[in-house]
Amino acid sequence: MAAAGAPDGMEETGMDTEAETVATEGPARPLNCLEAEAAAGAAAEDSCAARGSLQPAPAQPPGDLAAQASVSNGEDAGGGAGRELVDLKIIWNKTKHDVKFPLDSTGSELKQKIHSITGLPPAMQKVMYKGLVPEDKTLREIKVTSGAKIMVVGSTINDVLAVNTPKDAAQQDAKAEENKKEPLCRQKQHRKVLDKGKPEDVMPSVKGAQERLPAIPLSGMYNKSGGKVRLTFKLEQDQLWIGTKERTEKLPMGSIKNVVSEPIEGHEDYHMMAFQLGPTEASYYWVYWVPTQYVDAIKDTVLGKWQYF
Protein backbone atom coordinates (compact mmCIF):
# COMPACT_ATOMS: atom_id res chain seq x y z
CA MET A 1 0.00 0.00 0.00
CA ALA A 2 1.48 3.33 -1.07
CA ALA A 3 2.21 6.01 1.46
CA ALA A 4 -0.53 8.60 1.60
CA GLY A 5 -0.04 12.24 0.60
CA ALA A 6 2.52 11.74 -2.27
CA PRO A 7 1.88 10.52 -5.84
CA ASP A 8 4.10 7.79 -7.33
CA GLY A 9 7.37 8.87 -8.93
CA MET A 10 7.60 12.12 -6.99
CA GLU A 11 9.87 12.92 -4.04
CA GLU A 12 8.69 14.94 -1.15
CA THR A 13 10.13 18.37 -0.75
CA GLY A 14 10.66 18.02 2.92
CA MET A 15 13.04 15.13 2.43
CA ASP A 16 15.42 17.26 0.36
CA THR A 17 15.37 20.00 2.99
CA GLU A 18 16.04 17.57 5.73
CA ALA A 19 18.84 16.00 3.77
CA GLU A 20 20.46 19.39 3.20
CA THR A 21 20.02 20.27 6.88
CA VAL A 22 21.55 17.00 7.92
CA ALA A 23 24.43 17.53 5.48
CA THR A 24 25.00 21.04 6.80
CA GLU A 25 24.78 20.24 10.45
CA GLY A 26 26.75 17.06 10.18
CA PRO A 27 30.44 16.90 11.09
CA ALA A 28 32.81 18.28 8.35
CA ARG A 29 34.85 15.68 6.49
CA PRO A 30 38.58 16.36 6.44
CA LEU A 31 39.77 17.80 3.07
CA ASN A 32 42.52 16.17 1.13
CA CYS A 33 45.49 18.21 -0.20
CA LEU A 34 43.97 19.06 -3.60
CA GLU A 35 40.70 20.17 -2.03
CA ALA A 36 42.52 22.42 0.48
CA GLU A 37 44.48 24.18 -2.27
CA ALA A 38 41.33 24.72 -4.30
CA ALA A 39 39.54 26.18 -1.29
CA ALA A 40 42.39 28.55 -0.55
CA GLY A 41 42.44 29.79 -4.16
CA ALA A 42 38.73 30.45 -4.13
CA ALA A 43 39.03 32.41 -0.90
CA ALA A 44 41.79 34.59 -2.38
CA GLU A 45 39.69 35.36 -5.48
CA ASP A 46 36.72 36.30 -3.28
CA SER A 47 38.95 38.63 -1.26
CA CYS A 48 40.20 40.44 -4.36
CA ALA A 49 36.70 40.76 -5.74
CA ALA A 50 35.51 42.19 -2.45
CA ARG A 51 38.22 44.90 -2.47
CA GLY A 52 37.10 45.90 -5.98
CA SER A 53 38.42 49.33 -6.91
CA LEU A 54 40.61 49.91 -3.82
CA GLN A 55 44.15 51.06 -4.90
CA PRO A 56 47.25 49.84 -3.03
CA ALA A 57 49.25 52.55 -1.16
CA PRO A 58 52.37 53.59 -3.11
CA ALA A 59 55.70 52.42 -1.67
CA GLN A 60 57.72 55.19 0.04
CA PRO A 61 61.08 55.93 -1.63
CA PRO A 62 64.03 55.07 0.58
CA GLY A 63 65.34 58.66 0.46
CA ASP A 64 62.27 60.09 2.17
CA LEU A 65 63.18 58.45 5.47
CA ALA A 66 66.55 60.22 5.51
CA ALA A 67 64.90 63.54 4.73
CA GLN A 68 62.40 63.05 7.54
CA ALA A 69 65.24 62.24 9.95
CA SER A 70 67.15 65.38 8.93
CA VAL A 71 64.13 67.57 9.56
CA SER A 72 63.33 65.90 12.84
CA ASN A 73 66.86 66.44 14.07
CA GLY A 74 66.64 70.16 13.38
CA GLU A 75 69.61 70.15 10.96
CA ASP A 76 69.60 72.37 7.93
CA ALA A 77 70.46 71.34 4.43
CA GLY A 78 73.80 73.20 4.49
CA GLY A 79 77.30 71.79 4.59
CA GLY A 80 77.38 71.88 8.42
CA ALA A 81 74.66 69.24 8.77
CA GLY A 82 76.01 66.19 10.49
CA ARG A 83 79.54 67.64 10.94
CA GLU A 84 81.22 67.20 14.31
CA LEU A 85 81.72 70.52 16.12
CA VAL A 86 84.23 71.52 18.79
CA ASP A 87 84.10 74.39 21.27
CA LEU A 88 86.99 76.82 20.75
CA LYS A 89 88.21 79.89 22.62
CA ILE A 90 89.58 82.39 20.08
CA ILE A 91 91.91 84.82 21.89
CA TRP A 92 92.98 87.98 20.07
CA ASN A 93 94.03 91.36 21.42
CA LYS A 94 93.24 90.29 25.02
CA THR A 95 89.67 89.43 24.01
CA LYS A 96 88.14 85.93 24.12
CA HIS A 97 85.52 84.68 21.67
CA ASP A 98 83.69 81.38 22.29
CA VAL A 99 82.77 79.66 19.00
CA LYS A 100 81.67 76.25 17.75
CA PHE A 101 83.57 75.13 14.67
CA PRO A 102 83.58 71.96 12.52
CA LEU A 103 86.40 69.64 13.50
CA ASP A 104 87.05 68.66 9.88
CA SER A 105 87.53 72.26 8.69
CA THR A 106 90.99 73.44 7.61
CA GLY A 107 93.21 76.11 9.10
CA SER A 108 92.36 78.32 6.14
CA GLU A 109 88.63 78.05 6.92
CA LEU A 110 89.37 78.83 10.57
CA LYS A 111 91.09 82.04 9.47
CA GLN A 112 87.95 83.04 7.56
CA LYS A 113 85.91 82.47 10.71
CA ILE A 114 88.33 84.59 12.76
CA HIS A 115 88.05 87.31 10.11
CA SER A 116 84.26 87.35 10.49
CA ILE A 117 84.62 87.70 14.28
CA THR A 118 87.50 90.15 14.63
CA GLY A 119 87.77 91.90 11.26
CA LEU A 120 91.42 90.78 11.09
CA PRO A 121 92.27 89.85 7.44
CA PRO A 122 93.43 86.22 7.02
CA ALA A 123 96.69 87.35 5.40
CA MET A 124 97.57 89.29 8.56
CA GLN A 125 96.74 86.49 11.00
CA LYS A 126 99.10 84.17 12.86
CA VAL A 127 96.90 81.41 14.30
CA MET A 128 98.54 79.22 16.93
CA TYR A 129 97.61 75.99 18.66
CA LYS A 130 100.67 74.13 19.92
CA GLY A 131 102.54 75.97 17.18
CA LEU A 132 101.45 77.67 13.99
CA VAL A 133 98.22 76.19 12.59
CA PRO A 134 98.81 74.99 8.99
CA GLU A 135 96.24 76.26 6.50
CA ASP A 136 95.97 73.00 4.57
CA LYS A 137 95.32 70.68 7.52
CA THR A 138 92.10 70.08 9.42
CA LEU A 139 91.63 70.70 13.11
CA ARG A 140 91.18 66.96 13.54
CA GLU A 141 94.55 66.28 11.93
CA ILE A 142 96.38 68.61 14.32
CA LYS A 143 94.45 67.06 17.24
CA VAL A 144 92.40 70.08 18.34
CA THR A 145 90.11 69.13 21.22
CA SER A 146 86.93 70.72 22.53
CA GLY A 147 87.69 73.67 24.81
CA ALA A 148 91.04 74.37 23.09
CA LYS A 149 92.49 77.89 23.18
CA ILE A 150 93.39 79.31 19.77
CA MET A 151 95.80 82.24 19.98
CA VAL A 152 95.65 84.85 17.21
CA VAL A 153 98.33 87.47 16.55
CA GLY A 154 97.95 90.27 14.04
CA SER A 155 96.94 93.86 13.42
CA THR A 156 94.10 95.31 11.42
CA ILE A 157 94.69 97.68 8.52
CA ASN A 158 93.68 100.63 10.68
CA ASP A 159 96.19 99.63 13.37
CA VAL A 160 98.98 99.43 10.81
CA LEU A 161 98.12 102.80 9.33
CA ALA A 162 98.02 104.36 12.79
CA VAL A 163 101.49 103.01 13.65
CA ASN A 164 103.12 103.87 10.33
CA THR A 165 103.16 107.62 10.87
CA PRO A 166 104.92 109.33 7.95
CA LYS A 167 108.59 109.91 8.64
CA ASP A 168 108.52 113.62 7.92
CA ALA A 169 105.53 114.27 10.15
CA ALA A 170 107.15 112.40 13.06
CA GLN A 171 110.40 114.32 12.68
CA GLN A 172 108.58 117.63 12.47
CA ASP A 173 106.68 116.85 15.67
CA ALA A 174 109.93 115.98 17.45
CA LYS A 175 111.59 119.19 16.26
CA ALA A 176 108.60 121.29 17.32
CA GLU A 177 108.76 119.77 20.79
CA GLU A 178 112.48 120.50 21.02
CA ASN A 179 111.92 124.10 19.95
CA LYS A 180 109.61 124.67 22.92
CA LYS A 181 112.46 123.90 25.29
CA GLU A 182 115.35 126.14 26.18
CA PRO A 183 118.25 125.56 23.77
CA LEU A 184 120.79 123.17 25.23
CA CYS A 185 123.68 125.52 24.63
CA ARG A 186 122.08 128.03 27.02
CA GLN A 187 121.76 125.59 29.90
CA LYS A 188 124.21 126.11 32.73
CA GLN A 189 125.73 122.65 32.60
CA HIS A 190 126.80 123.21 28.98
CA ARG A 191 127.74 126.89 29.20
CA LYS A 192 130.77 126.18 31.36
CA VAL A 193 132.23 124.09 28.51
CA LEU A 194 131.11 126.26 25.61
CA ASP A 195 132.37 129.42 27.29
CA LYS A 196 135.89 128.08 26.85
CA GLY A 197 135.43 128.84 23.17
CA LYS A 198 136.17 126.77 20.09
CA PRO A 199 139.20 124.51 20.44
CA GLU A 200 142.17 125.60 18.33
CA ASP A 201 142.81 122.09 17.00
CA VAL A 202 139.18 121.20 16.20
CA MET A 203 138.54 119.79 12.72
CA PRO A 204 137.23 122.31 10.17
CA SER A 205 133.52 122.40 9.42
CA VAL A 206 131.54 122.84 6.22
CA LYS A 207 128.24 124.57 6.93
CA GLY A 208 125.21 123.24 5.04
CA ALA A 209 127.04 120.11 3.81
CA GLN A 210 126.68 116.42 4.61
CA GLU A 211 129.68 114.13 4.32
CA ARG A 212 130.55 110.54 5.05
CA LEU A 213 132.67 109.79 8.08
CA PRO A 214 136.36 110.28 7.45
CA ALA A 215 138.77 107.36 7.65
CA ILE A 216 140.56 109.06 10.54
CA PRO A 217 139.15 109.71 14.05
CA LEU A 218 137.18 112.91 14.70
CA SER A 219 139.39 114.84 17.12
CA GLY A 220 139.94 118.21 18.82
CA MET A 221 136.53 118.20 20.57
CA TYR A 222 135.64 118.65 24.27
CA ASN A 223 133.74 116.34 26.62
CA LYS A 224 131.54 117.43 29.54
CA SER A 225 134.47 117.94 31.86
CA GLY A 226 136.22 120.15 29.33
CA GLY A 227 138.84 117.55 28.44
CA LYS A 228 139.83 116.69 24.90
CA VAL A 229 137.97 113.78 23.25
CA ARG A 230 138.14 111.95 19.94
CA LEU A 231 135.63 109.63 18.25
CA THR A 232 136.77 106.58 16.28
CA PHE A 233 134.21 104.53 14.31
CA LYS A 234 135.31 100.89 14.02
CA LEU A 235 132.77 99.76 11.42
CA GLU A 236 134.29 96.31 10.95
CA GLN A 237 133.82 95.67 14.68
CA ASP A 238 130.54 97.61 14.95
CA GLN A 239 132.03 99.70 17.75
CA LEU A 240 132.40 103.35 18.71
CA TRP A 241 135.62 104.20 20.53
CA ILE A 242 135.46 107.29 22.77
CA GLY A 243 139.03 108.26 23.60
CA THR A 244 140.34 110.70 26.19
CA LYS A 245 143.77 111.36 27.61
CA GLU A 246 143.06 108.93 30.43
CA ARG A 247 141.39 105.97 28.63
CA THR A 248 139.45 104.73 25.60
CA GLU A 249 135.90 103.34 25.98
CA LYS A 250 135.00 100.73 23.35
CA LEU A 251 131.21 100.72 23.01
CA PRO A 252 129.15 98.31 20.84
CA MET A 253 126.99 100.49 18.65
CA GLY A 254 123.97 98.35 19.49
CA SER A 255 124.32 99.37 23.16
CA ILE A 256 123.87 103.09 22.37
CA LYS A 257 120.18 103.93 22.88
CA ASN A 258 120.04 107.29 21.17
CA VAL A 259 122.03 110.17 19.68
CA VAL A 260 120.92 113.80 20.01
CA SER A 261 122.51 116.99 18.73
CA GLU A 262 121.97 120.73 18.53
CA PRO A 263 123.79 123.54 16.74
CA ILE A 264 125.86 125.82 18.95
CA GLU A 265 124.49 129.37 18.95
CA GLY A 266 126.82 131.73 17.18
CA HIS A 267 128.72 128.78 15.72
CA GLU A 268 126.01 126.90 13.83
CA ASP A 269 128.59 125.06 11.73
CA TYR A 270 129.38 123.04 14.87
CA HIS A 271 127.11 120.94 17.07
CA MET A 272 127.02 119.67 20.61
CA MET A 273 126.15 115.96 20.59
CA ALA A 274 125.20 113.35 23.21
CA PHE A 275 125.35 109.54 23.10
CA GLN A 276 122.79 107.84 25.39
CA LEU A 277 124.60 104.91 27.03
CA GLY A 278 121.83 103.89 29.45
CA PRO A 279 118.03 103.97 29.87
CA THR A 280 117.72 107.65 30.88
CA GLU A 281 119.07 111.07 29.91
CA ALA A 282 121.36 110.93 32.93
CA SER A 283 123.52 108.50 30.94
CA TYR A 284 124.24 111.00 28.13
CA TYR A 285 127.90 111.34 27.15
CA TRP A 286 128.30 114.87 25.78
CA VAL A 287 130.73 115.90 23.06
CA TYR A 288 131.13 119.55 22.02
CA TRP A 289 132.24 121.14 18.74
CA VAL A 290 131.33 118.34 16.34
CA PRO A 291 131.68 119.53 12.70
CA THR A 292 128.17 119.87 11.25
CA GLN A 293 128.92 117.99 8.02
CA TYR A 294 129.42 114.75 9.98
CA VAL A 295 126.39 114.93 12.29
CA ASP A 296 123.96 112.94 10.13
CA ALA A 297 126.61 110.36 9.24
CA ILE A 298 127.34 109.80 12.95
CA LYS A 299 123.64 109.25 13.74
CA ASP A 300 123.14 106.88 10.81
CA THR A 301 126.26 104.89 11.66
CA VAL A 302 125.54 104.50 15.39
CA LEU A 303 121.78 104.01 15.32
CA GLY A 304 121.33 102.41 11.91
CA LYS A 305 118.85 103.63 9.32
CA TRP A 306 116.18 101.23 10.67
CA GLN A 307 115.36 103.91 13.26
CA TYR A 308 113.73 106.06 10.59
CA PHE A 309 111.33 103.43 9.28
Coordinates of C-alpha atoms in Angstrom, one line a residue:
M1 CA 0.0 0.0 0.0
A2 CA 1.5 3.3 -1.1
A3 CA 2.2 6.0 1.5
A4 CA -0.5 8.6 1.6
G5 CA 0.0 12.2 0.6
A6 CA 2.5 11.7 -2.3
P7 CA 1.9 10.5 -5.8
D8 CA 4.1 7.8 -7.3
G9 CA 7.4 8.9 -8.9
M10 CA 7.6 12.1 -7.0
E11 CA 9.9 12.9 -4.0
E12 CA 8.7 14.9 -1.1
T13 CA 10.1 18.4 -0.8
G14 CA 10.7 18.0 2.9
M15 CA 13.0 15.1 2.4
D16 CA 15.4 17.3 0.4
T17 CA 15.4 20.0 3.0
E18 CA 16.0 17.6 5.7
A19 CA 18.8 16.0 3.8
E20 CA 20.5 19.4 3.2
T21 CA 20.0 20.3 6.9
V22 CA 21.6 17.0 7.9
A23 CA 24.4 17.5 5.5
T24 CA 25.0 21.0 6.8
E25 CA 24.8 20.2 10.4
G26 CA 26.8 17.1 10.2
P27 CA 30.4 16.9 11.1
A28 CA 32.8 18.3 8.4
R29 CA 34.8 15.7 6.5
P30 CA 38.6 16.4 6.4
L31 CA 39.8 17.8 3.1
N32 CA 42.5 16.2 1.1
C33 CA 45.5 18.2 -0.2
L34 CA 44.0 19.1 -3.6
E35 CA 40.7 20.2 -2.0
A36 CA 42.5 22.4 0.5
E37 CA 44.5 24.2 -2.3
A38 CA 41.3 24.7 -4.3
A39 CA 39.5 26.2 -1.3
A40 CA 42.4 28.6 -0.6
G41 CA 42.4 29.8 -4.2
A42 CA 38.7 30.4 -4.1
A43 CA 39.0 32.4 -0.9
A44 CA 41.8 34.6 -2.4
E45 CA 39.7 35.4 -5.5
D46 CA 36.7 36.3 -3.3
S47 CA 38.9 38.6 -1.3
C48 CA 40.2 40.4 -4.4
A49 CA 36.7 40.8 -5.7
A50 CA 35.5 42.2 -2.5
R51 CA 38.2 44.9 -2.5
G52 CA 37.1 45.9 -6.0
S53 CA 38.4 49.3 -6.9
L54 CA 40.6 49.9 -3.8
Q55 CA 44.2 51.1 -4.9
P56 CA 47.2 49.8 -3.0
A57 CA 49.2 52.6 -1.2
P58 CA 52.4 53.6 -3.1
A59 CA 55.7 52.4 -1.7
Q60 CA 57.7 55.2 0.0
P61 CA 61.1 55.9 -1.6
P62 CA 64.0 55.1 0.6
G63 CA 65.3 58.7 0.5
D64 CA 62.3 60.1 2.2
L65 CA 63.2 58.5 5.5
A66 CA 66.6 60.2 5.5
A67 CA 64.9 63.5 4.7
Q68 CA 62.4 63.1 7.5
A69 CA 65.2 62.2 9.9
S70 CA 67.1 65.4 8.9
V71 CA 64.1 67.6 9.6
S72 CA 63.3 65.9 12.8
N73 CA 66.9 66.4 14.1
G74 CA 66.6 70.2 13.4
E75 CA 69.6 70.1 11.0
D76 CA 69.6 72.4 7.9
A77 CA 70.5 71.3 4.4
G78 CA 73.8 73.2 4.5
G79 CA 77.3 71.8 4.6
G80 CA 77.4 71.9 8.4
A81 CA 74.7 69.2 8.8
G82 CA 76.0 66.2 10.5
R83 CA 79.5 67.6 10.9
E84 CA 81.2 67.2 14.3
L85 CA 81.7 70.5 16.1
V86 CA 84.2 71.5 18.8
D87 CA 84.1 74.4 21.3
L88 CA 87.0 76.8 20.8
K89 CA 88.2 79.9 22.6
I90 CA 89.6 82.4 20.1
I91 CA 91.9 84.8 21.9
W92 CA 93.0 88.0 20.1
N93 CA 94.0 91.4 21.4
K94 CA 93.2 90.3 25.0
T95 CA 89.7 89.4 24.0
K96 CA 88.1 85.9 24.1
H97 CA 85.5 84.7 21.7
D98 CA 83.7 81.4 22.3
V99 CA 82.8 79.7 19.0
K100 CA 81.7 76.3 17.7
F101 CA 83.6 75.1 14.7
P102 CA 83.6 72.0 12.5
L103 CA 86.4 69.6 13.5
D104 CA 87.1 68.7 9.9
S105 CA 87.5 72.3 8.7
T106 CA 91.0 73.4 7.6
G107 CA 93.2 76.1 9.1
S108 CA 92.4 78.3 6.1
E109 CA 88.6 78.1 6.9
L110 CA 89.4 78.8 10.6
K111 CA 91.1 82.0 9.5
Q112 CA 88.0 83.0 7.6
K113 CA 85.9 82.5 10.7
I114 CA 88.3 84.6 12.8
H115 CA 88.1 87.3 10.1
S116 CA 84.3 87.3 10.5
I117 CA 84.6 87.7 14.3
T118 CA 87.5 90.2 14.6
G119 CA 87.8 91.9 11.3
L120 CA 91.4 90.8 11.1
P121 CA 92.3 89.9 7.4
P122 CA 93.4 86.2 7.0
A123 CA 96.7 87.4 5.4
M124 CA 97.6 89.3 8.6
Q125 CA 96.7 86.5 11.0
K126 CA 99.1 84.2 12.9
V127 CA 96.9 81.4 14.3
M128 CA 98.5 79.2 16.9
Y129 CA 97.6 76.0 18.7
K130 CA 100.7 74.1 19.9
G131 CA 102.5 76.0 17.2
L132 CA 101.5 77.7 14.0
V133 CA 98.2 76.2 12.6
P134 CA 98.8 75.0 9.0
E135 CA 96.2 76.3 6.5
D136 CA 96.0 73.0 4.6
K137 CA 95.3 70.7 7.5
T138 CA 92.1 70.1 9.4
L139 CA 91.6 70.7 13.1
R140 CA 91.2 67.0 13.5
E141 CA 94.6 66.3 11.9
I142 CA 96.4 68.6 14.3
K143 CA 94.5 67.1 17.2
V144 CA 92.4 70.1 18.3
T145 CA 90.1 69.1 21.2
S146 CA 86.9 70.7 22.5
G147 CA 87.7 73.7 24.8
A148 CA 91.0 74.4 23.1
K149 CA 92.5 77.9 23.2
I150 CA 93.4 79.3 19.8
M151 CA 95.8 82.2 20.0
V152 CA 95.6 84.9 17.2
V153 CA 98.3 87.5 16.6
G154 CA 97.9 90.3 14.0
S155 CA 96.9 93.9 13.4
T156 CA 94.1 95.3 11.4
I157 CA 94.7 97.7 8.5
N158 CA 93.7 100.6 10.7
D159 CA 96.2 99.6 13.4
V160 CA 99.0 99.4 10.8
L161 CA 98.1 102.8 9.3
A162 CA 98.0 104.4 12.8
V163 CA 101.5 103.0 13.7
N164 CA 103.1 103.9 10.3
T165 CA 103.2 107.6 10.9
P166 CA 104.9 109.3 7.9
K167 CA 108.6 109.9 8.6
D168 CA 108.5 113.6 7.9
A169 CA 105.5 114.3 10.2
A170 CA 107.1 112.4 13.1
Q171 CA 110.4 114.3 12.7
Q172 CA 108.6 117.6 12.5
D173 CA 106.7 116.9 15.7
A174 CA 109.9 116.0 17.4
K175 CA 111.6 119.2 16.3
A176 CA 108.6 121.3 17.3
E177 CA 108.8 119.8 20.8
E178 CA 112.5 120.5 21.0
N179 CA 111.9 124.1 20.0
K180 CA 109.6 124.7 22.9
K181 CA 112.5 123.9 25.3
E182 CA 115.3 126.1 26.2
P183 CA 118.3 125.6 23.8
L184 CA 120.8 123.2 25.2
C185 CA 123.7 125.5 24.6
R186 CA 122.1 128.0 27.0
Q187 CA 121.8 125.6 29.9
K188 CA 124.2 126.1 32.7
Q189 CA 125.7 122.6 32.6
H190 CA 126.8 123.2 29.0
R191 CA 127.7 126.9 29.2
K192 CA 130.8 126.2 31.4
V193 CA 132.2 124.1 28.5
L194 CA 131.1 126.3 25.6
D195 CA 132.4 129.4 27.3
K196 CA 135.9 128.1 26.8
G197 CA 135.4 128.8 23.2
K198 CA 136.2 126.8 20.1
P199 CA 139.2 124.5 20.4
E200 CA 142.2 125.6 18.3
D201 CA 142.8 122.1 17.0
V202 CA 139.2 121.2 16.2
M203 CA 138.5 119.8 12.7
P204 CA 137.2 122.3 10.2
S205 CA 133.5 122.4 9.4
V206 CA 131.5 122.8 6.2
K207 CA 128.2 124.6 6.9
G208 CA 125.2 123.2 5.0
A209 CA 127.0 120.1 3.8
Q210 CA 126.7 116.4 4.6
E211 CA 129.7 114.1 4.3
R212 CA 130.5 110.5 5.1
L213 CA 132.7 109.8 8.1
P214 CA 136.4 110.3 7.4
A215 CA 138.8 107.4 7.6
I216 CA 140.6 109.1 10.5
P217 CA 139.1 109.7 14.1
L218 CA 137.2 112.9 14.7
S219 CA 139.4 114.8 17.1
G220 CA 139.9 118.2 18.8
M221 CA 136.5 118.2 20.6
Y222 CA 135.6 118.6 24.3
N223 CA 133.7 116.3 26.6
K224 CA 131.5 117.4 29.5
S225 CA 134.5 117.9 31.9
G226 CA 136.2 120.1 29.3
G227 CA 138.8 117.5 28.4
K228 CA 139.8 116.7 24.9
V229 CA 138.0 113.8 23.2
R230 CA 138.1 111.9 19.9
L231 CA 135.6 109.6 18.3
T232 CA 136.8 106.6 16.3
F233 CA 134.2 104.5 14.3
K234 CA 135.3 100.9 14.0
L235 CA 132.8 99.8 11.4
E236 CA 134.3 96.3 11.0
Q237 CA 133.8 95.7 14.7
D238 CA 130.5 97.6 14.9
Q239 CA 132.0 99.7 17.7
L240 CA 132.4 103.3 18.7
W241 CA 135.6 104.2 20.5
I242 CA 135.5 107.3 22.8
G243 CA 139.0 108.3 23.6
T244 CA 140.3 110.7 26.2
K245 CA 143.8 111.4 27.6
E246 CA 143.1 108.9 30.4
R247 CA 141.4 106.0 28.6
T248 CA 139.5 104.7 25.6
E249 CA 135.9 103.3 26.0
K250 CA 135.0 100.7 23.3
L251 CA 131.2 100.7 23.0
P252 CA 129.2 98.3 20.8
M253 CA 127.0 100.5 18.6
G254 CA 124.0 98.3 19.5
S255 CA 124.3 99.4 23.2
I256 CA 123.9 103.1 22.4
K257 CA 120.2 103.9 22.9
N258 CA 120.0 107.3 21.2
V259 CA 122.0 110.2 19.7
V260 CA 120.9 113.8 20.0
S261 CA 122.5 117.0 18.7
E262 CA 122.0 120.7 18.5
P263 CA 123.8 123.5 16.7
I264 CA 125.9 125.8 19.0
E265 CA 124.5 129.4 19.0
G266 CA 126.8 131.7 17.2
H267 CA 128.7 128.8 15.7
E268 CA 126.0 126.9 13.8
D269 CA 128.6 125.1 11.7
Y270 CA 129.4 123.0 14.9
H271 CA 127.1 120.9 17.1
M272 CA 127.0 119.7 20.6
M273 CA 126.1 116.0 20.6
A274 CA 125.2 113.3 23.2
F275 CA 125.3 109.5 23.1
Q276 CA 122.8 107.8 25.4
L277 CA 124.6 104.9 27.0
G278 CA 121.8 103.9 29.5
P279 CA 118.0 104.0 29.9
T280 CA 117.7 107.6 30.9
E281 CA 119.1 111.1 29.9
A282 CA 121.4 110.9 32.9
S283 CA 123.5 108.5 30.9
Y284 CA 124.2 111.0 28.1
Y285 CA 127.9 111.3 27.2
W286 CA 128.3 114.9 25.8
V287 CA 130.7 115.9 23.1
Y288 CA 131.1 119.5 22.0
W289 CA 132.2 121.1 18.7
V290 CA 131.3 118.3 16.3
P291 CA 131.7 119.5 12.7
T292 CA 128.2 119.9 11.3
Q293 CA 128.9 118.0 8.0
Y294 CA 129.4 114.8 10.0
V295 CA 126.4 114.9 12.3
D296 CA 124.0 112.9 10.1
A297 CA 126.6 110.4 9.2
I298 CA 127.3 109.8 13.0
K299 CA 123.6 109.2 13.7
D300 CA 123.1 106.9 10.8
T301 CA 126.3 104.9 11.7
V302 CA 125.5 104.5 15.4
L303 CA 121.8 104.0 15.3
G304 CA 121.3 102.4 11.9
K305 CA 118.9 103.6 9.3
W306 CA 116.2 101.2 10.7
Q307 CA 115.4 103.9 13.3
Y308 CA 113.7 106.1 10.6
F309 CA 111.3 103.4 9.3

